[in-house]
Coordinates of C-alpha atoms and ligand atoms in Angstrom, one line a residue:
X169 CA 85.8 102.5 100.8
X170 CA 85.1 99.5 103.0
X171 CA 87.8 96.4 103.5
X172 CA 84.4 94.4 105.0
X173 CA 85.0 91.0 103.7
X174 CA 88.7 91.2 102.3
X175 CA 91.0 88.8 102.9
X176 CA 94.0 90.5 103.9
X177 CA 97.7 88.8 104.0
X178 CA 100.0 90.8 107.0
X179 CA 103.4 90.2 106.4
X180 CA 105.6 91.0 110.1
X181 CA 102.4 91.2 112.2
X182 CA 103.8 89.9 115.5
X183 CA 104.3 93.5 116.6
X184 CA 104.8 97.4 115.9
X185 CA 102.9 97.9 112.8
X186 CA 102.0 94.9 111.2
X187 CA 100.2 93.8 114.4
X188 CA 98.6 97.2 114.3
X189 CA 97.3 96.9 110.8
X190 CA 96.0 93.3 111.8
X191 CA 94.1 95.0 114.5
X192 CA 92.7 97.5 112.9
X193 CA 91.6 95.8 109.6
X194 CA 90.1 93.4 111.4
X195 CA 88.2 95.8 113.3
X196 CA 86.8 96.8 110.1
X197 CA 85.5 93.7 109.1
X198 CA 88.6 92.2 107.6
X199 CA 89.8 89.0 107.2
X200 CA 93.4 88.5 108.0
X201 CA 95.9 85.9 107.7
X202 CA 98.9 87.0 109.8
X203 CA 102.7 86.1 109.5
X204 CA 106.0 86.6 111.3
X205 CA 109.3 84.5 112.2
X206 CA 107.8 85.2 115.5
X207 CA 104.5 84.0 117.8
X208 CA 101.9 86.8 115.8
X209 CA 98.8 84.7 117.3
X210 CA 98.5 87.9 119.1
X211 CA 97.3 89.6 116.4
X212 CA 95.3 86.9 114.7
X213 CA 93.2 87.5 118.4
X214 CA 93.6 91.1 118.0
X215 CA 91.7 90.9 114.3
X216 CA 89.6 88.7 115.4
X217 CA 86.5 88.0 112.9
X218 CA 88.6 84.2 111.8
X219 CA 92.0 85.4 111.7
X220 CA 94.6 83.1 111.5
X221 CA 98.0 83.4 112.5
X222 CA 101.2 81.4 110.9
X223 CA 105.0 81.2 111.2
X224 CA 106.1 82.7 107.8
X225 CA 110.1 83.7 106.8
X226 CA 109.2 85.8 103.7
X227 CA 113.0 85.4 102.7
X228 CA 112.4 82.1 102.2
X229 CA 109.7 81.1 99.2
X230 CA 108.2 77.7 100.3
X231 CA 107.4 79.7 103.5
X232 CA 105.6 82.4 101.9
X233 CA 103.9 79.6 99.9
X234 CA 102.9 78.1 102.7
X235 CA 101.1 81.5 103.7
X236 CA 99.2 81.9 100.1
X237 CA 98.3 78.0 100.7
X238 CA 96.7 79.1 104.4
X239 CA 94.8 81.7 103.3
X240 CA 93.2 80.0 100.0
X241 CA 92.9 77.1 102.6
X242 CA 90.6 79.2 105.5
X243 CA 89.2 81.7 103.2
X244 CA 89.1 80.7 99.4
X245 CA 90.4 83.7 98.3
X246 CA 93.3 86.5 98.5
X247 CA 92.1 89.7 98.4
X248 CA 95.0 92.0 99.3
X249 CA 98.9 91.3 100.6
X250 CA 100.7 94.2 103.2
X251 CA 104.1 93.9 102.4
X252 CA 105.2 94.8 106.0
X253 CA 107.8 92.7 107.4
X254 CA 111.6 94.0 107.6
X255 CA 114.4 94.2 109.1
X256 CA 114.7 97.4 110.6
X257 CA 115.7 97.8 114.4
X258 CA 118.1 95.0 114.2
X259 CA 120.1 96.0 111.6
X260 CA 123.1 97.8 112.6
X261 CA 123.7 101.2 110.9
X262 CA 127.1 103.3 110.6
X263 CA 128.9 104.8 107.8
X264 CA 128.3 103.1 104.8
X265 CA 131.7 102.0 104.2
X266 CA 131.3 99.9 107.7
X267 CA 128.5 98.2 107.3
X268 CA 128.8 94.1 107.5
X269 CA 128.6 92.5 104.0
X270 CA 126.2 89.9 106.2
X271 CA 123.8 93.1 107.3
X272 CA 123.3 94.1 104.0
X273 CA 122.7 90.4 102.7
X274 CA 120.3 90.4 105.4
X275 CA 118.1 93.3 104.3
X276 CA 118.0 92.8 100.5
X277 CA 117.2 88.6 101.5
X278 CA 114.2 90.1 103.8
X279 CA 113.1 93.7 103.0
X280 CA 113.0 93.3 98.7
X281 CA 113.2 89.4 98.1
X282 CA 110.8 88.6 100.8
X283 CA 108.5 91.3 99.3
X284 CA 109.0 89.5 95.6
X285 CA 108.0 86.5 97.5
X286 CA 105.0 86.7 98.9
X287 CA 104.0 88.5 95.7
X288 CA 104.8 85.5 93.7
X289 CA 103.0 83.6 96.5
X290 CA 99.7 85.4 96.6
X291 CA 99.5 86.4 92.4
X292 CA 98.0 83.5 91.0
X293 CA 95.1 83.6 93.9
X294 CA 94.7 86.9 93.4
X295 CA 94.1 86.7 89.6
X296 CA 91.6 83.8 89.9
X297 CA 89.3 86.0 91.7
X298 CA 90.1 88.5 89.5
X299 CA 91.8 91.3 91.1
X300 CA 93.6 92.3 94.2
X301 CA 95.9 95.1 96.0
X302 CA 99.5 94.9 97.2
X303 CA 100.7 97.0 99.4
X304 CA 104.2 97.3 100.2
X305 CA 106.0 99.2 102.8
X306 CA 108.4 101.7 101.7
X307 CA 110.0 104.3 103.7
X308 CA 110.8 107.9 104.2
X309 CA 114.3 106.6 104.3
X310 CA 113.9 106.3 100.8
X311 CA 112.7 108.9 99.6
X312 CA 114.4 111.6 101.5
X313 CA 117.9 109.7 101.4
X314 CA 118.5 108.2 104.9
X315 CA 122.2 108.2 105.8
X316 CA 124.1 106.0 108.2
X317 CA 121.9 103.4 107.3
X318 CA 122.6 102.4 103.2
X319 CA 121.4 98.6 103.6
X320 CA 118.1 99.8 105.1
X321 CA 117.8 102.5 102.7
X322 CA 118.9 101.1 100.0
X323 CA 116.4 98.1 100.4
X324 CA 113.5 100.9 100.5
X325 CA 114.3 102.3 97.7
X326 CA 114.2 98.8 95.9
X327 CA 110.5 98.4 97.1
X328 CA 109.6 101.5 95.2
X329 CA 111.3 100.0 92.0
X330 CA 109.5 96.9 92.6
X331 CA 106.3 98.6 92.9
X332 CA 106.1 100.4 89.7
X333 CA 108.0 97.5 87.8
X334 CA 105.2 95.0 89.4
X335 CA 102.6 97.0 88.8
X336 CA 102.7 97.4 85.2
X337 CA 103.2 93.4 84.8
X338 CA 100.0 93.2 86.7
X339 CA 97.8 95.7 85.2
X340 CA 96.4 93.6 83.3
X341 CA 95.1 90.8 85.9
X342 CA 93.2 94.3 87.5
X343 CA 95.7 93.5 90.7
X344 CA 97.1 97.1 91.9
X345 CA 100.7 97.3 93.1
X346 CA 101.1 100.1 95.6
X347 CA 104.0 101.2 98.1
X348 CA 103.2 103.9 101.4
X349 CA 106.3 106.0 102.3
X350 CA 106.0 106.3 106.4
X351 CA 107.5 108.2 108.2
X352 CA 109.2 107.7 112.2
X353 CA 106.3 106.1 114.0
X354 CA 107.1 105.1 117.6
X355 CA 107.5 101.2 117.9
X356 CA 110.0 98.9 118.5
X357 CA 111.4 98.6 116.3
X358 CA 111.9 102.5 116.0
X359 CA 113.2 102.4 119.3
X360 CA 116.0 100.0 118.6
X361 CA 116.7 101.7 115.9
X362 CA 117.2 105.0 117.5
X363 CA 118.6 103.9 120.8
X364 CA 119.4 106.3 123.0
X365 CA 118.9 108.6 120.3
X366 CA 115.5 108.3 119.6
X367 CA 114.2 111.7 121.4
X368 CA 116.5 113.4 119.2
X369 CA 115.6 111.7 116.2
X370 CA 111.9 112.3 116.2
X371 CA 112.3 116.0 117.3
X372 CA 114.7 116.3 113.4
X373 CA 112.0 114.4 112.0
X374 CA 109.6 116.3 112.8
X375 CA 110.9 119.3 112.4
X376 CA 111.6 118.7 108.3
X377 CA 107.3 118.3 108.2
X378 CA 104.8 120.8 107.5
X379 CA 102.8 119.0 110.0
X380 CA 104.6 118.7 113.2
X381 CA 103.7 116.1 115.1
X382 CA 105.1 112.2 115.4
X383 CA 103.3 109.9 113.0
X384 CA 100.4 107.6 114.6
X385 CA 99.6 104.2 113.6
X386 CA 95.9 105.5 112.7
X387 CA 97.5 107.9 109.9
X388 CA 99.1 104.6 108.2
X389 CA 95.6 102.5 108.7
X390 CA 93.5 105.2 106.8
X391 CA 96.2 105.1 104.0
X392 CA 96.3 101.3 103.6
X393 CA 92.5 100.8 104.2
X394 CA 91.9 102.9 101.1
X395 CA 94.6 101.3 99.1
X396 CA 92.8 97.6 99.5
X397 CA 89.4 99.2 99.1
X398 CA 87.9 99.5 96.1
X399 CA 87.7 103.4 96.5
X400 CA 91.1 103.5 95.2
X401 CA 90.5 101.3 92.1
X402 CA 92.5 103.3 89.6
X403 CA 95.5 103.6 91.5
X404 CA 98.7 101.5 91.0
X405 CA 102.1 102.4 90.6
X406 CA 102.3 104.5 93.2
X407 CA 104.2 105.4 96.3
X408 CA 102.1 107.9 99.2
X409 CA 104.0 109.5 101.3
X410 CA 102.8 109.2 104.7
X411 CA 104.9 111.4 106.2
X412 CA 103.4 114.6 107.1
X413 CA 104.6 116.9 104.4
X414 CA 108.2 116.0 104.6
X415 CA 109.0 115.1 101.1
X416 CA 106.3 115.8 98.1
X417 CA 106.4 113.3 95.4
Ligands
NAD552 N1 108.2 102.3 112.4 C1 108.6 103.3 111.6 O1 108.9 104.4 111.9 C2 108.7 103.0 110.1 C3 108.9 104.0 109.2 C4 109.0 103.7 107.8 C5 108.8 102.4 107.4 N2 108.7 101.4 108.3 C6 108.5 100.1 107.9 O2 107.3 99.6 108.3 C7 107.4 98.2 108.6 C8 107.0 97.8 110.0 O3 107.8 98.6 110.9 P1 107.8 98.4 112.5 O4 108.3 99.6 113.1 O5 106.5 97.8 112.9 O6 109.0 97.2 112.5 P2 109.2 96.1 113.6 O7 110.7 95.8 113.6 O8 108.7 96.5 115.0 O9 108.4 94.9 113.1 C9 108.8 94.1 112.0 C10 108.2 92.8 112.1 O10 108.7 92.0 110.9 C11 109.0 90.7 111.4 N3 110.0 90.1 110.5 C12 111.3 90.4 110.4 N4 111.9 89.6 109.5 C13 110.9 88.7 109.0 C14 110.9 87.7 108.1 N5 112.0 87.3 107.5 N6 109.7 87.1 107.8 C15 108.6 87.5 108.4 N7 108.6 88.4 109.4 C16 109.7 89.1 109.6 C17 109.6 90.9 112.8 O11 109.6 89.7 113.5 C18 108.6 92.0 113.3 O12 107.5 91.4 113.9 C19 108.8 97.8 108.1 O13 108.8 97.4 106.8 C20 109.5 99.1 108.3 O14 110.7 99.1 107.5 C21 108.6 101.7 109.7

Protein backbone atom coordinates (compact mmCIF):
# COMPACT_ATOMS: atom_id res chain seq x y z
CA UNK A 1 0.00 0.00 0.00
CA UNK A 2 2.97 2.26 -0.84
CA UNK A 3 2.62 5.95 -2.78
CA UNK A 4 6.75 5.34 -3.30
CA UNK A 5 7.21 6.76 -6.73
CA UNK A 6 3.69 8.40 -7.43
CA UNK A 7 3.25 11.47 -8.85
CA UNK A 8 0.82 13.22 -6.83
CA UNK A 9 -1.06 16.55 -8.02
CA UNK A 10 -2.10 18.83 -4.47
CA UNK A 11 -4.61 21.13 -5.33
CA UNK A 12 -4.77 24.18 -2.27
CA UNK A 13 -1.43 23.12 -0.71
CA UNK A 14 -0.19 26.49 0.43
CA UNK A 15 -1.56 25.63 3.89
CA UNK A 16 -3.98 23.65 6.31
CA UNK A 17 -4.40 20.46 4.66
CA UNK A 18 -3.24 20.44 1.35
CA UNK A 19 0.18 21.58 2.62
CA UNK A 20 -0.20 18.73 5.03
CA UNK A 21 -0.90 16.08 2.49
CA UNK A 22 2.14 17.52 0.47
CA UNK A 23 4.25 16.89 3.56
CA UNK A 24 3.34 13.78 4.32
CA UNK A 25 3.20 12.09 0.79
CA UNK A 26 6.32 13.26 0.19
CA UNK A 27 7.65 11.83 3.28
CA UNK A 28 6.52 8.62 1.88
CA UNK A 29 8.32 8.76 -1.13
CA UNK A 30 5.98 10.79 -3.19
CA UNK A 31 6.34 12.93 -5.87
CA UNK A 32 4.28 16.10 -5.66
CA UNK A 33 3.46 18.82 -7.77
CA UNK A 34 1.79 21.46 -5.50
CA UNK A 35 -0.70 24.32 -6.42
CA UNK A 36 -2.41 27.31 -4.74
CA UNK A 37 -3.52 31.04 -5.69
CA UNK A 38 -1.05 31.54 -3.03
CA UNK A 39 3.14 31.09 -2.45
CA UNK A 40 2.74 26.88 -1.66
CA UNK A 41 6.75 26.66 -2.24
CA UNK A 42 6.43 25.83 1.29
CA UNK A 43 5.18 22.75 0.80
CA UNK A 44 7.01 21.75 -2.42
CA UNK A 45 10.23 22.08 0.44
CA UNK A 46 8.11 20.33 2.96
CA UNK A 47 7.67 17.16 0.31
CA UNK A 48 10.78 17.36 -0.63
CA UNK A 49 12.11 14.26 -2.91
CA UNK A 50 11.65 17.03 -6.37
CA UNK A 51 8.58 18.62 -5.56
CA UNK A 52 7.60 21.43 -7.36
CA UNK A 53 5.46 24.11 -6.41
CA UNK A 54 3.17 26.36 -8.94
CA UNK A 55 0.63 29.26 -8.90
CA UNK A 56 -2.60 27.38 -10.01
CA UNK A 57 -6.49 29.00 -9.85
CA UNK A 58 -8.40 25.70 -10.35
CA UNK A 59 -11.45 27.89 -11.25
CA UNK A 60 -9.80 28.87 -14.13
CA UNK A 61 -8.97 25.88 -16.82
CA UNK A 62 -5.79 27.15 -18.64
CA UNK A 63 -4.42 27.37 -15.05
CA UNK A 64 -5.14 24.01 -14.14
CA UNK A 65 -3.67 23.09 -17.63
CA UNK A 66 -0.79 24.70 -16.83
CA UNK A 67 -0.49 22.32 -13.71
CA UNK A 68 -1.11 18.93 -15.77
CA UNK A 69 1.55 20.54 -18.26
CA UNK A 70 4.18 20.92 -15.02
CA UNK A 71 3.82 17.73 -13.84
CA UNK A 72 4.10 15.69 -17.34
CA UNK A 73 6.92 18.30 -17.78
CA UNK A 74 9.21 17.33 -14.37
CA UNK A 75 7.98 13.92 -13.97
CA UNK A 76 6.53 12.27 -17.23
CA UNK A 77 3.66 11.01 -15.74
CA UNK A 78 0.36 11.79 -13.44
CA UNK A 79 -0.20 9.34 -11.10
CA UNK A 80 -2.91 10.60 -8.79
CA UNK A 81 -4.83 14.31 -8.41
CA UNK A 82 -6.07 15.60 -4.49
CA UNK A 83 -8.87 17.57 -5.25
CA UNK A 84 -8.24 19.78 -2.16
CA UNK A 85 -8.52 23.42 -2.70
CA UNK A 86 -11.73 25.44 -1.64
CA UNK A 87 -13.15 28.05 -0.48
CA UNK A 88 -14.05 27.43 2.95
CA UNK A 89 -12.94 30.05 5.75
CA UNK A 90 -13.58 32.94 3.57
CA UNK A 91 -16.83 32.35 2.65
CA UNK A 92 -19.33 34.07 4.70
CA UNK A 93 -22.14 31.88 6.07
CA UNK A 94 -25.75 33.00 7.47
CA UNK A 95 -29.20 31.90 6.80
CA UNK A 96 -29.54 30.69 3.49
CA UNK A 97 -31.81 33.19 2.38
CA UNK A 98 -28.81 35.89 3.07
CA UNK A 99 -26.21 34.58 1.51
CA UNK A 100 -24.55 36.99 -1.45
CA UNK A 101 -25.42 35.65 -4.92
CA UNK A 102 -21.44 36.54 -5.45
CA UNK A 103 -20.52 34.00 -2.34
CA UNK A 104 -22.25 31.29 -3.78
CA UNK A 105 -20.87 32.05 -7.45
CA UNK A 106 -17.70 31.91 -5.70
CA UNK A 107 -17.99 28.32 -4.26
CA UNK A 108 -19.58 26.49 -7.19
CA UNK A 109 -16.61 28.49 -9.65
CA UNK A 110 -13.83 27.02 -7.04
CA UNK A 111 -15.10 24.08 -4.89
CA UNK A 112 -17.04 21.85 -8.02
CA UNK A 113 -15.77 23.48 -11.33
CA UNK A 114 -12.25 23.79 -10.19
CA UNK A 115 -12.52 20.16 -9.16
CA UNK A 116 -13.99 19.26 -12.98
CA UNK A 117 -10.90 21.14 -13.99
CA UNK A 118 -8.11 19.77 -12.96
CA UNK A 119 -9.87 16.48 -13.66
CA UNK A 120 -10.11 17.34 -17.29
CA UNK A 121 -6.52 18.66 -16.90
CA UNK A 122 -4.84 15.63 -15.45
CA UNK A 123 -7.23 12.63 -17.51
CA UNK A 124 -5.55 12.29 -20.57
CA UNK A 125 -2.01 11.84 -18.64
CA UNK A 126 -3.44 9.70 -16.53
CA UNK A 127 -4.85 7.29 -19.22
CA UNK A 128 -1.56 7.17 -21.18
CA UNK A 129 0.09 5.56 -18.39
CA UNK A 130 -2.78 3.61 -17.93
CA UNK A 131 -4.45 4.29 -14.77
CA UNK A 132 -4.56 6.74 -11.95
CA UNK A 133 -6.57 7.94 -8.62
CA UNK A 134 -8.57 11.09 -7.99
CA UNK A 135 -9.24 12.09 -4.85
CA UNK A 136 -11.55 14.74 -4.14
CA UNK A 137 -12.38 16.46 -0.98
CA UNK A 138 -15.77 16.24 0.22
CA UNK A 139 -17.10 17.10 3.53
CA UNK A 140 -19.03 16.15 6.53
CA UNK A 141 -21.03 19.26 5.64
CA UNK A 142 -22.37 17.21 3.14
CA UNK A 143 -23.22 14.42 4.31
CA UNK A 144 -24.76 15.25 7.56
CA UNK A 145 -26.49 18.57 6.08
CA UNK A 146 -24.50 21.65 7.32
CA UNK A 147 -26.79 24.66 7.96
CA UNK A 148 -25.97 28.23 7.89
CA UNK A 149 -23.69 27.56 5.32
CA UNK A 150 -25.78 26.30 1.89
CA UNK A 151 -23.08 27.58 -0.75
CA UNK A 152 -20.41 25.61 1.18
CA UNK A 153 -22.61 22.78 1.56
CA UNK A 154 -24.15 22.67 -1.28
CA UNK A 155 -20.80 22.67 -3.27
CA UNK A 156 -19.80 19.44 -1.15
CA UNK A 157 -22.44 17.77 -1.91
CA UNK A 158 -21.77 18.38 -5.77
CA UNK A 159 -18.22 16.73 -5.23
CA UNK A 160 -19.95 13.54 -4.22
CA UNK A 161 -22.16 13.76 -7.45
CA UNK A 162 -19.17 14.36 -9.38
CA UNK A 163 -17.41 11.59 -7.95
CA UNK A 164 -19.68 8.76 -8.70
CA UNK A 165 -20.80 10.43 -12.19
CA UNK A 166 -16.83 10.65 -13.03
CA UNK A 167 -16.06 7.51 -11.87
CA UNK A 168 -18.21 5.46 -13.95
CA UNK A 169 -16.97 7.57 -17.27
CA UNK A 170 -13.53 6.56 -16.19
CA UNK A 171 -13.77 2.98 -15.33
CA UNK A 172 -12.84 2.04 -18.15
CA UNK A 173 -9.29 3.93 -18.53
CA UNK A 174 -8.63 1.87 -14.87
CA UNK A 175 -8.48 5.61 -13.36
CA UNK A 176 -10.50 5.48 -9.84
CA UNK A 177 -12.60 8.46 -8.81
CA UNK A 178 -12.94 8.73 -5.08
CA UNK A 179 -14.21 11.50 -2.58
CA UNK A 180 -13.09 11.44 1.59
CA UNK A 181 -15.87 13.00 3.84
CA UNK A 182 -13.73 14.93 6.74
CA UNK A 183 -14.72 15.99 9.41
CA UNK A 184 -13.72 19.59 11.64
CA UNK A 185 -9.89 19.40 11.61
CA UNK A 186 -8.28 22.39 13.23
CA UNK A 187 -6.70 24.75 10.59
CA UNK A 188 -7.21 27.91 9.28
CA UNK A 189 -9.15 27.76 7.58
CA UNK A 190 -11.45 26.07 10.35
CA UNK A 191 -10.67 28.80 12.48
CA UNK A 192 -11.99 31.44 10.22
CA UNK A 193 -14.73 29.63 9.70
CA UNK A 194 -15.69 29.21 13.25
CA UNK A 195 -14.47 32.51 14.63
CA UNK A 196 -15.08 33.08 17.84
CA UNK A 197 -17.08 30.12 17.75
CA UNK A 198 -14.86 27.58 17.05
CA UNK A 199 -14.47 25.99 20.79
CA UNK A 200 -18.02 25.46 20.65
CA UNK A 201 -18.13 24.18 17.37
CA UNK A 202 -15.69 21.35 17.76
CA UNK A 203 -17.07 20.39 21.28
CA UNK A 204 -20.92 19.75 18.99
CA UNK A 205 -18.85 18.06 16.53
CA UNK A 206 -17.50 15.95 18.56
CA UNK A 207 -19.97 15.10 20.47
CA UNK A 208 -22.31 13.60 17.34
CA UNK A 209 -19.06 10.90 16.92
CA UNK A 210 -18.67 7.54 18.35
CA UNK A 211 -15.13 8.44 18.65
CA UNK A 212 -14.71 11.59 20.51
CA UNK A 213 -11.86 13.31 19.81
CA UNK A 214 -11.03 16.31 17.13
CA UNK A 215 -9.92 14.97 13.81
CA UNK A 216 -5.97 15.00 13.08
CA UNK A 217 -4.41 15.57 9.92
CA UNK A 218 -2.67 11.96 10.25
CA UNK A 219 -6.39 10.26 10.20
CA UNK A 220 -6.93 12.06 6.64
CA UNK A 221 -3.19 11.04 5.28
CA UNK A 222 -3.76 7.28 6.07
CA UNK A 223 -7.14 7.61 4.18
CA UNK A 224 -5.76 9.27 1.01
CA UNK A 225 -2.46 7.32 1.09
CA UNK A 226 -4.50 4.13 0.59
CA UNK A 227 -6.85 5.69 -2.00
CA UNK A 228 -3.66 6.51 -4.46
CA UNK A 229 -2.04 3.15 -3.59
CA UNK A 230 -2.59 0.36 -5.37
CA UNK A 231 -3.99 -1.42 -2.17
CA UNK A 232 -7.23 0.11 -2.87
CA UNK A 233 -7.37 -0.90 -6.60
CA UNK A 234 -11.01 -1.90 -6.74
CA UNK A 235 -12.39 0.99 -5.26
CA UNK A 236 -14.03 3.91 -7.10
CA UNK A 237 -17.21 5.57 -6.74
CA UNK A 238 -16.92 6.05 -3.37
CA UNK A 239 -17.21 8.59 -0.62
CA UNK A 240 -15.21 7.53 3.13
CA UNK A 241 -16.29 9.20 5.77
CA UNK A 242 -13.52 10.34 7.77
CA UNK A 243 -15.21 11.53 10.42
CA UNK A 244 -15.12 9.46 13.40
CA UNK A 245 -18.40 7.66 13.35
CA UNK A 246 -20.45 10.65 12.84
CA UNK A 247 -22.53 9.70 9.86
CA UNK A 248 -22.40 5.90 8.37
CA UNK A 249 -22.72 5.71 4.68
N1 LIG B 1 -10.49 21.69 7.80
C1 LIG B 1 -11.64 21.02 7.93
O1 LIG B 1 -12.18 20.86 9.03
C2 LIG B 1 -12.32 20.44 6.72
C3 LIG B 1 -13.39 19.56 6.91
C4 LIG B 1 -14.01 19.01 5.79
C5 LIG B 1 -13.54 19.31 4.53
N2 LIG B 1 -12.51 20.19 4.40
C6 LIG B 1 -12.03 20.48 3.06
O2 LIG B 1 -10.65 20.15 3.01
C7 LIG B 1 -9.98 21.03 2.11
C8 LIG B 1 -8.86 21.76 2.81
O3 LIG B 1 -9.35 22.37 3.99
P1 LIG B 1 -8.42 23.37 4.83
O4 LIG B 1 -9.04 23.45 6.17
O5 LIG B 1 -6.99 23.00 4.70
O6 LIG B 1 -8.72 24.74 4.05
P2 LIG B 1 -7.87 26.08 3.96
O7 LIG B 1 -8.84 27.18 3.71
O8 LIG B 1 -6.95 26.20 5.12
O9 LIG B 1 -6.96 25.84 2.64
C9 LIG B 1 -7.53 25.86 1.36
C10 LIG B 1 -6.43 26.18 0.37
O10 LIG B 1 -7.04 26.25 -0.94
C11 LIG B 1 -6.47 27.37 -1.61
N3 LIG B 1 -7.38 27.85 -2.65
C12 LIG B 1 -8.54 28.55 -2.49
N4 LIG B 1 -9.06 28.85 -3.69
C13 LIG B 1 -8.21 28.34 -4.63
C14 LIG B 1 -8.21 28.34 -6.04
N5 LIG B 1 -9.18 28.96 -6.75
N6 LIG B 1 -7.22 27.68 -6.69
C15 LIG B 1 -6.22 27.08 -5.99
N7 LIG B 1 -6.16 27.08 -4.65
C16 LIG B 1 -7.16 27.70 -3.98
C17 LIG B 1 -6.26 28.41 -0.51
O11 LIG B 1 -5.34 29.41 -0.90
C18 LIG B 1 -5.77 27.54 0.63
O12 LIG B 1 -4.37 27.40 0.62
C19 LIG B 1 -11.07 21.94 1.55
O13 LIG B 1 -11.60 21.35 0.38
C20 LIG B 1 -12.12 21.93 2.65
O14 LIG B 1 -13.38 22.28 2.14
C21 LIG B 1 -11.89 20.75 5.45
Amino acid sequence: MSVEGKVVLITGAARGLGYEYARALGAAGARIVAGDVADCAAAAEAAGNGAIAMRLNVADVASADSMAEHAMDAFGRIDALINNAALYGSLRGGRFNQIAEADWDAAMAVNVKGIWNCCKAAVPAMRQSGGGSIINVASLAATYGMAFALHYTTSKAAVIGLTRGLARELGRDNIRVNAIAPSAVVTEGTAEFFGERLDRGLEVIRAQQTIQRTLEPSDLVGTIAWLISDGSQFVTGQTIAVDGGTVML
